[in-house]
């Protein structure tokens, strides 16, 4: 569905049920923002929404920050589109902030933990070097205290991955 068609549909919904249209716009905005912030969520979202579709065309990916910014801006209206574009431009006289991109993680530690338990996860992590372990930590946002990316010992990095995977996997078990 094109953005114009979605806008027209939202306007029709707003005429029929004003509260529902506002709620739907807020939901889409939250999902788009989270997809822009979290690459893992963006991949999972695109897999659920288009499981049979091929790869997205270049520049149209919701997982890229630019694509998600365009999607979020389109939900806010035309005036916000110019704000989104101008906010991404560099300020005159200031160098743009450089963010280094890490390589994608070699595997999903949550899947390995689910399939092989802690021992299986530790076996697979034992084969990785420091940079690959840091790639996993960065991709899955496991550096909550901003220390792990400075570590150089593989054992400490492996322990961090196992600790976070166990904590996030068992989160909420008390309520089940």
PDB file of C-alpha atoms in Angstrom:
ATOM      1  CA  UNK A   1       0.000   0.000   0.000  1.00  0.00           C
ATOM      2  CA  UNK A   2       1.362   3.405  -0.901  1.00  0.00           C
ATOM      3  CA  UNK A   3       1.712   6.176   1.661  1.00  0.00           C
ATOM      4  CA  UNK A   4      -0.908   8.302  -0.102  1.00  0.00           C
ATOM      5  CA  UNK A   5      -3.415   5.453  -0.013  1.00  0.00           C
ATOM      6  CA  UNK A   6      -2.669   4.874   3.669  1.00  0.00           C
ATOM      7  CA  UNK A   7      -3.182   8.566   4.385  1.00  0.00           C
ATOM      8  CA  UNK A   8      -6.523   8.546   2.579  1.00  0.00           C
ATOM      9  CA  UNK A   9      -7.606   5.442   4.492  1.00  0.00           C
ATOM     10  CA  UNK A  10      -6.620   7.055   7.801  1.00  0.00           C
ATOM     11  CA  UNK A  11      -8.584  10.194   6.923  1.00  0.00           C
ATOM     12  CA  UNK A  12     -11.659   8.085   6.157  1.00  0.00           C
ATOM     13  CA  UNK A  13     -11.200   6.229   9.436  1.00  0.00           C
ATOM     14  CA  UNK A  14     -10.782   9.537  11.256  1.00  0.00           C
ATOM     15  CA  UNK A  15     -14.159  10.667   9.905  1.00  0.00           C
ATOM     16  CA  UNK A  16     -15.818   7.419  11.001  1.00  0.00           C
ATOM     17  CA  UNK A  17     -14.007   6.791  14.294  1.00  0.00           C
ATOM     18  CA  UNK A  18     -11.643   9.594  15.351  1.00  0.00           C
ATOM     19  CA  UNK A  19     -10.184   7.761  18.343  1.00  0.00           C
ATOM     20  CA  UNK A  20      -9.309   4.670  16.319  1.00  0.00           C
ATOM     21  CA  UNK A  21      -7.417   6.661  13.674  1.00  0.00           C
ATOM     22  CA  UNK A  22      -5.286   8.457  16.263  1.00  0.00           C
ATOM     23  CA  UNK A  23      -4.518   5.217  18.062  1.00  0.00           C
ATOM     24  CA  UNK A  24      -3.540   3.503  14.821  1.00  0.00           C
ATOM     25  CA  UNK A  25      -1.215   6.361  13.846  1.00  0.00           C
ATOM     26  CA  UNK A  26       0.421   6.259  17.291  1.00  0.00           C
ATOM     27  CA  UNK A  27       0.899   2.487  17.015  1.00  0.00           C
ATOM     28  CA  UNK A  28       2.518   2.739  13.590  1.00  0.00           C
ATOM     29  CA  UNK A  29       4.780   5.548  14.804  1.00  0.00           C
ATOM     30  CA  UNK A  30       5.966   3.487  17.811  1.00  0.00           C
ATOM     31  CA  UNK A  31       6.610   0.407  15.656  1.00  0.00           C
ATOM     32  CA  UNK A  32       8.505   2.458  13.036  1.00  0.00           C
ATOM     33  CA  UNK A  33      10.629   4.154  15.703  1.00  0.00           C
ATOM     34  CA  UNK A  34      11.504   0.815  17.325  1.00  0.00           C
ATOM     35  CA  UNK A  35      12.343  -0.715  13.931  1.00  0.00           C
ATOM     36  CA  UNK A  36      14.665   2.223  13.245  1.00  0.00           C
ATOM     37  CA  UNK A  37      16.337   1.810  16.646  1.00  0.00           C
ATOM     38  CA  UNK A  38      16.685  -1.982  16.775  1.00  0.00           C
ATOM     39  CA  UNK A  39      17.956  -3.895  13.720  1.00  0.00           C
ATOM     40  CA  UNK A  40      16.864  -7.225  15.184  1.00  0.00           C
ATOM     41  CA  UNK A  41      13.286  -5.943  15.602  1.00  0.00           C
ATOM     42  CA  UNK A  42      13.306  -4.533  12.063  1.00  0.00           C
ATOM     43  CA  UNK A  43      14.358  -7.919  10.627  1.00  0.00           C
ATOM     44  CA  UNK A  44      11.747  -9.758  12.676  1.00  0.00           C
ATOM     45  CA  UNK A  45       9.072  -7.256  11.656  1.00  0.00           C
ATOM     46  CA  UNK A  46       9.890  -7.530   7.959  1.00  0.00           C
ATOM     47  CA  UNK A  47       9.942 -11.330   8.209  1.00  0.00           C
ATOM     48  CA  UNK A  48       6.480 -11.353   9.790  1.00  0.00           C
ATOM     49  CA  UNK A  49       4.939  -8.766   7.485  1.00  0.00           C
ATOM     50  CA  UNK A  50       6.368 -10.124   4.212  1.00  0.00           C
ATOM     51  CA  UNK A  51       7.514 -13.738   4.734  1.00  0.00           C
ATOM     52  CA  UNK A  52       7.317 -14.634   1.016  1.00  0.00           C
ATOM     53  CA  UNK A  53       8.621 -11.355  -0.356  1.00  0.00           C
ATOM     54  CA  UNK A  54      12.133 -11.054  -1.688  1.00  0.00           C
ATOM     55  CA  UNK A  55      14.661  -8.526  -0.455  1.00  0.00           C
ATOM     56  CA  UNK A  56      13.467  -4.938  -0.273  1.00  0.00           C
ATOM     57  CA  UNK A  57      14.717  -2.519  -2.916  1.00  0.00           C
ATOM     58  CA  UNK A  58      17.697  -0.381  -2.001  1.00  0.00           C
ATOM     59  CA  UNK A  59      16.739   2.632   0.070  1.00  0.00           C
ATOM     60  CA  UNK A  60      13.293   1.242   0.919  1.00  0.00           C
ATOM     61  CA  UNK A  61      14.350  -0.883   3.861  1.00  0.00           C
ATOM     62  CA  UNK A  62      12.540  -0.168   7.112  1.00  0.00           C
ATOM     63  CA  UNK A  63      15.578  -1.445   8.975  1.00  0.00           C
ATOM     64  CA  UNK A  64      17.764   1.356   7.656  1.00  0.00           C
ATOM     65  CA  UNK A  65      17.646   4.558   9.694  1.00  0.00           C
ATOM     66  CA  UNK A  66      16.808   6.616   6.607  1.00  0.00           C
ATOM     67  CA  UNK A  67      13.958   4.340   5.556  1.00  0.00           C
ATOM     68  CA  UNK A  68      12.514   4.259   9.045  1.00  0.00           C
ATOM     69  CA  UNK A  69      12.869   8.033   9.364  1.00  0.00           C
ATOM     70  CA  UNK A  70      10.962   8.464   6.099  1.00  0.00           C
ATOM     71  CA  UNK A  71       8.279   6.038   7.286  1.00  0.00           C
ATOM     72  CA  UNK A  72       7.928   7.804  10.624  1.00  0.00           C
ATOM     73  CA  UNK A  73       7.922  11.217   8.961  1.00  0.00           C
ATOM     74  CA  UNK A  74       5.227  10.144   6.526  1.00  0.00           C
ATOM     75  CA  UNK A  75       2.995   9.225   9.463  1.00  0.00           C
ATOM     76  CA  UNK A  76       3.450  12.670  10.997  1.00  0.00           C
ATOM     77  CA  UNK A  77       2.566  14.683   7.911  1.00  0.00           C
ATOM     78  CA  UNK A  78       4.290  16.825   5.301  1.00  0.00           C
ATOM     79  CA  UNK A  79       5.784  19.406   7.684  1.00  0.00           C
ATOM     80  CA  UNK A  80       7.538  16.668   9.638  1.00  0.00           C
ATOM     81  CA  UNK A  81       9.092  15.284   6.466  1.00  0.00           C
ATOM     82  CA  UNK A  82      11.157  18.417   6.022  1.00  0.00           C
ATOM     83  CA  UNK A  83      12.110  18.324   9.701  1.00  0.00           C
ATOM     84  CA  UNK A  84      13.286  14.717   9.369  1.00  0.00           C
ATOM     85  CA  UNK A  85      15.339  15.511   6.286  1.00  0.00           C
ATOM     86  CA  UNK A  86      16.842  18.685   7.739  1.00  0.00           C
ATOM     87  CA  UNK A  87      17.690  17.025  11.055  1.00  0.00           C
ATOM     88  CA  UNK A  88      19.753  14.385   9.266  1.00  0.00           C
ATOM     89  CA  UNK A  89      21.767  16.990   7.376  1.00  0.00           C
ATOM     90  CA  UNK A  90      25.034  18.087   8.931  1.00  0.00           C
ATOM     91  CA  UNK A  91      25.263  21.519  10.475  1.00  0.00           C
ATOM     92  CA  UNK A  92      27.566  23.983   8.729  1.00  0.00           C
ATOM     93  CA  UNK A  93      30.853  24.314  10.535  1.00  0.00           C
ATOM     94  CA  UNK A  94      30.491  21.026  12.387  1.00  0.00           C
ATOM     95  CA  UNK A  95      31.783  17.694  11.231  1.00  0.00           C
ATOM     96  CA  UNK A  96      29.115  14.996  11.119  1.00  0.00           C
ATOM     97  CA  UNK A  97      29.271  12.512  13.963  1.00  0.00           C
ATOM     98  CA  UNK A  98      30.928   9.273  12.894  1.00  0.00           C
ATOM     99  CA  UNK A  99      29.378   6.080  14.054  1.00  0.00           C
ATOM    100  CA  UNK A 100      31.298   3.019  13.193  1.00  0.00           C
ATOM    101  CA  UNK A 101      29.248   0.095  12.028  1.00  0.00           C
ATOM    102  CA  UNK A 102      30.064  -3.333  13.343  1.00  0.00           C
ATOM    103  CA  UNK A 103      29.777  -6.436  11.248  1.00  0.00           C
ATOM    104  CA  UNK A 104      26.599  -8.472  11.668  1.00  0.00           C
ATOM    105  CA  UNK A 105      26.665 -11.103  14.380  1.00  0.00           C
ATOM    106  CA  UNK A 106      27.677 -14.554  13.114  1.00  0.00           C
ATOM    107  CA  UNK A 107      24.623 -16.164  14.749  1.00  0.00           C
ATOM    108  CA  UNK A 108      21.708 -15.479  17.073  1.00  0.00           C
ATOM    109  CA  UNK A 109      22.721 -16.513  20.601  1.00  0.00           C
ATOM    110  CA  UNK A 110      19.087 -16.737  21.702  1.00  0.00           C
ATOM    111  CA  UNK A 111      18.383 -19.479  19.152  1.00  0.00           C
ATOM    112  CA  UNK A 112      21.474 -21.426  20.212  1.00  0.00           C
ATOM    113  CA  UNK A 113      20.511 -21.112  23.881  1.00  0.00           C
ATOM    114  CA  UNK A 114      16.984 -22.291  23.146  1.00  0.00           C
ATOM    115  CA  UNK A 115      18.209 -25.256  21.079  1.00  0.00           C
ATOM    116  CA  UNK A 116      21.350 -26.328  22.956  1.00  0.00           C
ATOM    117  CA  UNK A 117      21.138 -24.715  26.376  1.00  0.00           C
ATOM    118  CA  UNK A 118      23.987 -22.911  28.079  1.00  0.00           C
ATOM    119  CA  UNK A 119      26.534 -25.593  27.169  1.00  0.00           C
ATOM    120  CA  UNK A 120      25.664 -25.397  23.466  1.00  0.00           C
ATOM    121  CA  UNK A 121      25.865 -21.614  23.517  1.00  0.00           C
ATOM    122  CA  UNK A 122      29.231 -21.655  25.306  1.00  0.00           C
ATOM    123  CA  UNK A 123      30.597 -24.207  22.796  1.00  0.00           C
ATOM    124  CA  UNK A 124      29.687 -21.974  19.860  1.00  0.00           C
ATOM    125  CA  UNK A 125      30.952 -18.829  21.588  1.00  0.00           C
ATOM    126  CA  UNK A 126      34.244 -20.604  22.294  1.00  0.00           C
ATOM    127  CA  UNK A 127      35.007 -20.719  18.572  1.00  0.00           C
ATOM    128  CA  UNK A 128      34.693 -16.944  18.110  1.00  0.00           C
ATOM    129  CA  UNK A 129      37.358 -14.276  18.359  1.00  0.00           C
ATOM    130  CA  UNK A 130      37.016 -11.031  20.330  1.00  0.00           C
ATOM    131  CA  UNK A 131      35.620  -9.011  17.410  1.00  0.00           C
ATOM    132  CA  UNK A 132      32.916 -11.570  16.601  1.00  0.00           C
ATOM    133  CA  UNK A 133      31.887 -11.646  20.272  1.00  0.00           C
ATOM    134  CA  UNK A 134      31.688  -7.842  20.262  1.00  0.00           C
ATOM    135  CA  UNK A 135      29.549  -8.037  17.101  1.00  0.00           C
ATOM    136  CA  UNK A 136      27.044 -10.229  18.973  1.00  0.00           C
ATOM    137  CA  UNK A 137      27.067  -7.890  21.980  1.00  0.00           C
ATOM    138  CA  UNK A 138      26.520  -4.836  19.787  1.00  0.00           C
ATOM    139  CA  UNK A 139      23.784  -6.343  17.619  1.00  0.00           C
ATOM    140  CA  UNK A 140      21.755  -7.589  20.561  1.00  0.00           C
ATOM    141  CA  UNK A 141      22.338  -4.497  22.781  1.00  0.00           C
ATOM    142  CA  UNK A 142      24.067  -6.464  25.549  1.00  0.00           C
ATOM    143  CA  UNK A 143      26.449  -3.661  26.561  1.00  0.00           C
ATOM    144  CA  UNK A 144      24.087  -2.135  29.118  1.00  0.00           C
ATOM    145  CA  UNK A 145      26.882  -0.634  31.236  1.00  0.00           C
ATOM    146  CA  UNK A 146      29.080   0.517  28.310  1.00  0.00           C
ATOM    147  CA  UNK A 147      31.989  -1.619  29.488  1.00  0.00           C
ATOM    148  CA  UNK A 148      31.907  -4.753  27.369  1.00  0.00           C
ATOM    149  CA  UNK A 149      33.015  -3.057  24.147  1.00  0.00           C
ATOM    150  CA  UNK A 150      36.253  -2.081  25.898  1.00  0.00           C
ATOM    151  CA  UNK A 151      37.072  -5.593  27.058  1.00  0.00           C
ATOM    152  CA  UNK A 152      39.745  -7.562  25.225  1.00  0.00           C
ATOM    153  CA  UNK A 153      39.490 -10.969  26.875  1.00  0.00           C
ATOM    154  CA  UNK A 154      37.243 -13.487  25.133  1.00  0.00           C
ATOM    155  CA  UNK A 155      36.227 -15.166  28.404  1.00  0.00           C
ATOM    156  CA  UNK A 156      34.729 -11.940  29.802  1.00  0.00           C
ATOM    157  CA  UNK A 157      32.873 -11.293  26.543  1.00  0.00           C
ATOM    158  CA  UNK A 158      31.545 -14.872  26.422  1.00  0.00           C
ATOM    159  CA  UNK A 159      30.349 -14.563  30.015  1.00  0.00           C
ATOM    160  CA  UNK A 160      28.527 -11.314  29.166  1.00  0.00           C
ATOM    161  CA  UNK A 161      26.726 -12.921  26.216  1.00  0.00           C
ATOM    162  CA  UNK A 162      25.674 -15.949  28.273  1.00  0.00           C
ATOM    163  CA  UNK A 163      24.603 -13.749  31.199  1.00  0.00           C
ATOM    164  CA  UNK A 164      22.418 -11.496  29.034  1.00  0.00           C
ATOM    165  CA  UNK A 165      20.916 -14.354  27.026  1.00  0.00           C
ATOM    166  CA  UNK A 166      19.968 -16.220  30.208  1.00  0.00           C
ATOM    167  CA  UNK A 167      18.571 -13.069  31.827  1.00  0.00           C
ATOM    168  CA  UNK A 168      16.509 -12.035  28.822  1.00  0.00           C
ATOM    169  CA  UNK A 169      15.298 -15.581  28.093  1.00  0.00           C
ATOM    170  CA  UNK A 170      14.078 -16.215  31.637  1.00  0.00           C
ATOM    171  CA  UNK A 171      12.655 -12.704  32.135  1.00  0.00           C
ATOM    172  CA  UNK A 172       9.034 -13.037  33.188  1.00  0.00           C
ATOM    173  CA  UNK A 173       9.209 -16.730  34.142  1.00  0.00           C
ATOM    174  CA  UNK A 174       7.812 -15.906  37.574  1.00  0.00           C
ATOM    175  CA  UNK A 175       4.498 -15.036  35.915  1.00  0.00           C
ATOM    176  CA  UNK A 176       4.185 -18.203  33.828  1.00  0.00           C
TER     177      UNK A 176
END
